[in-house]
Amino acid sequence: SYEQPSQQFLLGLTVLCHVPLGRLQPYLGVGPRLSIVRTVSSGMAQSGAAIPTSVETSTQPGIAVPLGLDVQLGPGRLFVELQLLYAASPQASTGSGNFGSLTAAAGYRMVF
């Protein structure tokens, strides 16, 4: 039996293009992401011998594409947003693959 937890940290910037349509403001963006992944592997063989712990860390470039809509409401903006994230993962311990996600967000932004 073995354990192989992975931790992922994303760092990036996004450039947004807003289209003002009165109170509505749709937007689209794109930006690079740096995906840092750390995987620790450990376990126990059937004979009871411990499998040595190994740590693998990798850094891979990726991309994010947010798509959203702002609505003017009071001194700020109500928003909804979907964001697609993608980064490859060539880690030896987990095998080649990718980190991809679709996130949804909603909230209120204060405008100063």
Coordinates of N, CA, C and O in Angstrom, one line a residue:
S1 N 0.9 -1.2 0.0 CA 0.0 0.0 0.0 C 0.9 1.2 0.0 O 2.0 1.2 0.5
Y2 N 0.4 2.3 -0.5 CA 1.2 3.5 -0.6 C 0.3 4.8 -0.6 O -0.9 4.7 -0.8
E3 N 0.9 5.9 -0.2 CA 0.2 7.2 -0.3 C 1.0 8.1 -1.2 O 2.2 8.0 -1.2
Q4 N 0.2 8.9 -1.9 CA 0.9 9.8 -2.9 C 0.1 11.1 -3.0 O -0.4 11.5 -4.0
P5 N 0.1 11.9 -1.9 CA -0.6 13.2 -2.0 C 0.2 14.2 -2.8 O 1.4 14.2 -2.9
S6 N -0.5 15.1 -3.5 CA 0.1 16.1 -4.3 C -0.5 17.5 -3.9 O -1.6 17.6 -3.5
Q7 N 0.4 18.5 -3.9 CA 0.0 19.8 -3.5 C 0.3 20.7 -4.8 O 1.3 20.5 -5.5
Q8 N -0.6 21.6 -5.1 CA -0.5 22.4 -6.3 C -0.6 23.9 -5.9 O -1.5 24.2 -5.2
F9 N 0.2 24.7 -6.5 CA 0.2 26.1 -6.2 C 0.2 26.8 -7.6 O 1.1 26.5 -8.4
L10 N -0.7 27.7 -7.8 CA -0.8 28.5 -9.1 C -0.4 29.9 -8.9 O -0.9 30.5 -7.9
L11 N 0.3 30.5 -9.8 CA 0.7 31.9 -9.8 C 0.5 32.4 -11.2 O 1.0 31.8 -12.1
G12 N -0.1 33.6 -11.3 CA -0.3 34.1 -12.6 C -0.8 35.5 -12.7 O -1.2 36.1 -11.7
L13 N -0.9 36.0 -13.9 CA -1.4 37.4 -14.2 C -2.5 37.2 -15.3 O -2.4 36.3 -16.1
T14 N -3.4 38.1 -15.3 CA -4.5 38.0 -16.3 C -4.7 39.4 -16.9 O -4.8 40.4 -16.2
V15 N -4.8 39.5 -18.2 CA -5.2 40.7 -18.9 C -6.6 40.6 -19.3 O -7.0 39.6 -19.9
L16 N -7.4 41.6 -18.9 CA -8.9 41.5 -19.2 C -9.3 42.6 -20.2 O -8.7 43.7 -20.2
C17 N -10.2 42.3 -21.1 CA -10.8 43.2 -22.0 C -12.3 43.3 -21.7 O -13.1 42.4 -21.8
H18 N -12.7 44.5 -21.2 CA -14.0 44.8 -20.8 C -14.7 45.5 -22.0 O -14.2 46.4 -22.6
V19 N -16.0 45.2 -22.2 CA -16.8 45.8 -23.2 C -18.0 46.5 -22.5 O -18.9 45.9 -22.1
P20 N -17.9 47.9 -22.4 CA -18.9 48.6 -21.6 C -20.2 48.7 -22.5 O -20.2 49.2 -23.6
L21 N -21.3 48.2 -21.9 CA -22.6 48.3 -22.6 C -23.6 48.9 -21.6 O -24.6 48.2 -21.2
G22 N -23.4 50.1 -21.2 CA -24.2 50.7 -20.1 C -23.9 50.1 -18.8 O -22.8 50.1 -18.3
R23 N -25.0 49.6 -18.1 CA -24.8 48.9 -16.8 C -24.1 47.6 -16.9 O -23.6 47.1 -15.9
L24 N -24.2 46.9 -18.1 CA -23.6 45.6 -18.3 C -22.2 45.8 -18.8 O -22.0 46.7 -19.6
Q25 N -21.3 44.9 -18.4 CA -20.0 45.0 -18.9 C -19.4 43.5 -19.0 O -18.8 43.0 -18.0
P26 N -19.6 42.9 -20.1 CA -19.0 41.6 -20.3 C -17.5 41.7 -20.5 O -17.0 42.8 -20.9
Y27 N -16.8 40.7 -20.1 CA -15.3 40.7 -20.2 C -14.7 39.3 -20.5 O -15.4 38.3 -20.3
L28 N -13.6 39.4 -21.1 CA -12.8 38.1 -21.5 C -11.4 38.4 -21.2 O -10.9 39.5 -21.4
G29 N -10.7 37.4 -20.7 CA -9.3 37.6 -20.4 C -8.4 36.4 -20.8 O -9.0 35.3 -21.2
V30 N -7.1 36.6 -20.7 CA -6.2 35.5 -20.9 C -4.9 35.8 -20.1 O -4.6 37.0 -19.9
G31 N -4.3 34.8 -19.6 CA -3.1 35.0 -18.8 C -2.3 33.8 -18.6 O -2.8 32.7 -18.5
P32 N -1.0 34.0 -18.4 CA -0.1 32.8 -18.1 C -0.3 32.4 -16.7 O -0.6 33.2 -15.8
R33 N 0.0 31.1 -16.4 CA 0.0 30.6 -15.1 C 1.2 29.7 -14.9 O 1.7 29.1 -15.8
L34 N 1.8 29.8 -13.7 CA 2.9 28.9 -13.4 C 2.4 27.9 -12.3 O 1.9 28.3 -11.3
S35 N 2.4 26.7 -12.7 CA 1.9 25.6 -11.8 C 3.0 24.9 -11.2 O 3.9 24.4 -11.8
I36 N 3.1 25.0 -9.8 CA 4.1 24.3 -9.0 C 3.5 23.2 -8.3 O 2.5 23.4 -7.6
V37 N 4.0 22.0 -8.6 CA 3.4 20.8 -8.0 C 4.4 20.0 -7.2 O 5.6 19.8 -7.6
R38 N 4.0 19.6 -6.0 CA 4.9 18.8 -5.1 C 4.2 17.5 -4.7 O 3.1 17.5 -4.2
T39 N 4.8 16.4 -5.0 CA 4.2 15.1 -4.8 C 5.1 14.3 -3.8 O 6.3 14.2 -4.1
V40 N 4.6 13.8 -2.7 CA 5.4 13.0 -1.8 C 4.8 11.5 -1.9 O 3.6 11.3 -1.7
S41 N 5.7 10.6 -2.1 CA 5.3 9.2 -2.2 C 5.9 8.4 -1.0 O 7.1 8.5 -0.8
S42 N 5.1 7.6 -0.4 CA 5.6 6.7 0.7 C 4.7 5.5 0.8 O 3.6 5.5 0.3
G43 N 5.1 4.4 1.4 CA 4.3 3.3 1.6 C 4.9 2.1 2.3 O 6.0 2.3 2.9
M44 N 4.2 1.0 2.2 CA 4.7 -0.2 2.9 C 4.5 -1.4 2.0 O 3.4 -1.5 1.4
A45 N 5.5 -2.2 1.8 CA 5.4 -3.4 1.0 C 4.6 -4.4 1.7 O 4.5 -4.4 2.9
Q46 N 4.2 -5.4 1.0 CA 3.4 -6.5 1.6 C 4.2 -7.3 2.6 O 3.6 -7.8 3.6
S47 N 5.5 -7.3 2.4 CA 6.3 -8.0 3.4 C 6.5 -7.2 4.7 O 7.1 -7.7 5.7
G48 N 6.0 -6.0 4.7 CA 6.2 -5.2 5.9 C 7.3 -4.2 5.9 O 7.5 -3.4 6.8
A49 N 8.1 -4.3 4.8 CA 9.2 -3.4 4.6 C 8.7 -2.0 4.1 O 7.8 -1.9 3.3
A50 N 9.3 -1.0 4.7 CA 8.9 0.4 4.3 C 9.4 0.7 2.9 O 10.6 0.4 2.6
I51 N 8.6 1.4 2.1 CA 9.0 1.9 0.8 C 9.6 3.3 1.1 O 9.0 4.1 1.7
P52 N 10.9 3.6 0.7 CA 11.5 4.9 1.0 C 10.6 6.0 0.5 O 10.0 5.9 -0.6
T53 N 10.5 7.1 1.3 CA 9.8 8.3 0.9 C 10.6 9.0 -0.2 O 11.8 9.2 -0.1
S54 N 9.8 9.4 -1.2 CA 10.4 10.3 -2.3 C 9.6 11.5 -2.5 O 8.4 11.5 -2.3
V55 N 10.2 12.6 -2.9 CA 9.6 13.9 -3.1 C 9.9 14.3 -4.5 O 11.1 14.3 -4.9
E56 N 8.9 14.7 -5.3 CA 9.1 15.2 -6.6 C 8.4 16.6 -6.7 O 7.2 16.7 -6.3
T57 N 9.2 17.6 -7.2 CA 8.6 18.9 -7.4 C 8.8 19.3 -8.8 O 9.9 19.1 -9.4
S58 N 7.8 19.8 -9.5 CA 7.9 20.3 -10.8 C 7.2 21.6 -11.0 O 6.3 22.0 -10.3
T59 N 7.7 22.4 -12.0 CA 7.1 23.7 -12.3 C 6.8 23.7 -13.8 O 7.7 23.4 -14.6
Q60 N 5.5 24.0 -14.1 CA 5.1 23.9 -15.5 C 4.3 25.2 -15.9 O 3.5 25.7 -15.0
P61 N 4.5 25.7 -17.1 CA 3.7 26.8 -17.5 C 2.3 26.4 -17.9 O 2.1 25.2 -18.3
G62 N 1.3 27.3 -17.8 CA -0.1 27.0 -18.1 C -0.8 28.2 -18.6 O -0.1 29.3 -18.8
I63 N -2.1 28.2 -18.7 CA -2.9 29.3 -19.2 C -4.2 29.3 -18.5 O -4.7 28.3 -18.1
A64 N -4.8 30.5 -18.3 CA -6.1 30.7 -17.8 C -6.9 31.6 -18.7 O -6.3 32.6 -19.3
V65 N -8.2 31.3 -18.9 CA -9.1 32.1 -19.7 C -10.3 32.4 -18.9 O -11.2 31.5 -18.8
P66 N -10.5 33.6 -18.3 CA -11.7 33.9 -17.6 C -12.7 34.6 -18.6 O -12.4 35.3 -19.5
L67 N -14.0 34.3 -18.4 CA -15.1 34.9 -19.1 C -16.1 35.3 -18.1 O -16.6 34.5 -17.3
G68 N -16.6 36.6 -18.1 CA -17.5 37.0 -17.1 C -18.4 38.2 -17.5 O -18.3 38.7 -18.6
L69 N -19.2 38.6 -16.5 CA -20.2 39.7 -16.8 C -20.3 40.5 -15.5 O -20.5 39.9 -14.4
D70 N -20.0 41.8 -15.6 CA -20.2 42.7 -14.5 C -21.5 43.5 -14.7 O -21.9 43.8 -15.8
V71 N -22.3 43.8 -13.6 CA -23.5 44.6 -13.7 C -23.3 45.7 -12.7 O -23.1 45.4 -11.5
Q72 N -23.5 47.0 -13.1 CA -23.4 48.1 -12.2 C -24.5 48.0 -11.2 O -25.7 47.9 -11.5
L73 N -24.1 48.1 -9.9 CA -25.1 48.0 -8.8 C -24.6 48.8 -7.7 O -23.6 48.4 -7.0
G74 N -25.1 50.0 -7.5 CA -24.6 50.9 -6.4 C -23.2 51.4 -6.7 O -22.9 51.6 -7.8
P75 N -22.4 51.4 -5.7 CA -21.0 52.0 -5.9 C -20.1 50.9 -6.5 O -18.9 51.2 -6.8
G76 N -20.5 49.7 -6.7 CA -19.7 48.7 -7.2 C -20.3 47.9 -8.4 O -21.2 48.4 -9.0
R77 N -19.8 46.7 -8.6 CA -20.4 45.8 -9.6 C -20.6 44.4 -9.1 O -19.7 43.8 -8.5
L78 N -21.8 43.9 -9.4 CA -22.1 42.5 -9.2 C -21.5 41.7 -10.4 O -21.5 42.1 -11.5
F79 N -20.8 40.5 -10.1 CA -20.2 39.8 -11.2 C -20.4 38.3 -11.1 O -20.7 37.8 -10.0
V80 N -20.4 37.7 -12.3 CA -20.3 36.2 -12.4 C -19.2 35.9 -13.4 O -19.0 36.7 -14.3
E81 N -18.5 34.8 -13.1 CA -17.3 34.5 -13.9 C -17.1 33.0 -14.0 O -17.2 32.3 -13.0
L82 N -16.7 32.6 -15.2 CA -16.2 31.2 -15.4 C -14.7 31.3 -15.8 O -14.4 32.2 -16.6
Q83 N -13.9 30.5 -15.3 CA -12.5 30.5 -15.7 C -12.0 29.1 -16.0 O -12.2 28.2 -15.2
L84 N -11.4 29.0 -17.2 CA -10.8 27.7 -17.6 C -9.3 27.8 -17.3 O -8.6 28.7 -17.7
L85 N -8.7 26.8 -16.6 CA -7.3 26.7 -16.3 C -6.7 25.4 -16.9 O -7.4 24.4 -16.9
Y86 N -5.5 25.5 -17.5 CA -4.9 24.3 -18.0 C -3.3 24.4 -17.8 O -2.8 25.5 -18.0
A87 N -2.7 23.3 -17.4 CA -1.3 23.2 -17.4 C -0.9 21.7 -17.5 O -1.6 20.8 -17.0
A88 N 0.2 21.4 -18.3 CA 0.6 20.0 -18.4 C 1.3 19.6 -17.2 O 1.8 20.4 -16.4
S89 N 1.4 18.3 -17.0 CA 2.1 17.7 -15.8 C 2.9 16.5 -16.2 O 2.3 15.4 -16.3
P90 N 4.2 16.6 -16.4 CA 5.0 15.5 -16.8 C 5.7 14.8 -15.6 O 6.8 14.2 -15.8
Q91 N 5.1 14.8 -14.5 CA 5.7 14.2 -13.3 C 6.0 12.7 -13.5 O 5.1 12.0 -14.0
A92 N 7.1 12.2 -13.1 CA 7.4 10.8 -13.2 C 6.6 10.0 -12.2 O 6.2 8.9 -12.5
S93 N 6.4 10.5 -11.0 CA 5.8 9.7 -9.9 C 4.3 9.5 -10.2 O 3.7 8.5 -9.8
T94 N 3.6 10.4 -10.9 CA 2.2 10.3 -11.1 C 1.9 10.0 -12.6 O 0.8 9.7 -13.0
G95 N 2.9 10.1 -13.5 CA 2.7 9.9 -14.9 C 2.3 11.2 -15.6 O 1.9 12.1 -15.0
S96 N 2.5 11.2 -16.9 CA 2.1 12.4 -17.7 C 0.6 12.6 -17.6 O -0.1 11.7 -17.6
G97 N 0.3 13.8 -17.6 CA -1.1 14.2 -17.6 C -1.3 15.7 -17.6 O -0.4 16.4 -18.2
N98 N -2.4 16.2 -17.1 CA -2.5 17.7 -17.1 C -3.4 18.1 -15.9 O -4.2 17.3 -15.4
F99 N -3.3 19.3 -15.6 CA -4.1 19.9 -14.6 C -5.1 20.9 -15.3 O -4.6 21.8 -15.9
G100 N -6.3 20.6 -15.2 CA -7.3 21.4 -15.9 C -8.4 21.6 -14.9 O -8.8 20.7 -14.1
S101 N -9.1 22.8 -15.0 CA -10.2 23.0 -14.1 C -11.1 24.1 -14.8 O -10.6 24.9 -15.5
L102 N -12.3 24.0 -14.4 CA -13.3 25.0 -14.7 C -13.8 25.5 -13.4 O -14.4 24.8 -12.6
T103 N -13.6 26.8 -13.1 CA -14.1 27.4 -11.9 C -15.2 28.4 -12.1 O -15.2 29.1 -13.2
A104 N -16.1 28.5 -11.2 CA -17.2 29.5 -11.3 C -17.1 30.4 -10.0 O -16.8 29.9 -8.9
A105 N -17.3 31.7 -10.3 CA -17.2 32.6 -9.1 C -18.4 33.7 -9.3 O -18.8 34.0 -10.4
A106 N -18.8 34.2 -8.2 CA -19.8 35.2 -8.2 C -19.5 36.1 -7.0 O -19.0 35.6 -6.0
G107 N -19.8 37.4 -7.1 CA -19.6 38.3 -6.0 C -19.9 39.7 -6.3 O -20.5 40.0 -7.3
Y108 N -19.3 40.6 -5.5 CA -19.5 42.0 -5.6 C -18.2 42.7 -5.5 O -17.4 42.4 -4.6
R109 N -17.9 43.5 -6.5 CA -16.6 44.3 -6.5 C -16.8 45.7 -6.2 O -17.7 46.4 -6.9
M110 N -16.1 46.2 -5.3 CA -16.2 47.7 -5.0 C -15.3 48.4 -6.0 O -14.2 48.0 -6.4
V111 N -15.8 49.5 -6.5 CA -15.1 50.3 -7.5 C -14.7 51.6 -6.8 O -15.5 52.4 -6.3
F112 N -13.4 51.9 -6.9 CA -12.9 53.2 -6.2 C -12.5 54.2 -7.3 O -12.0 53.9 -8.3

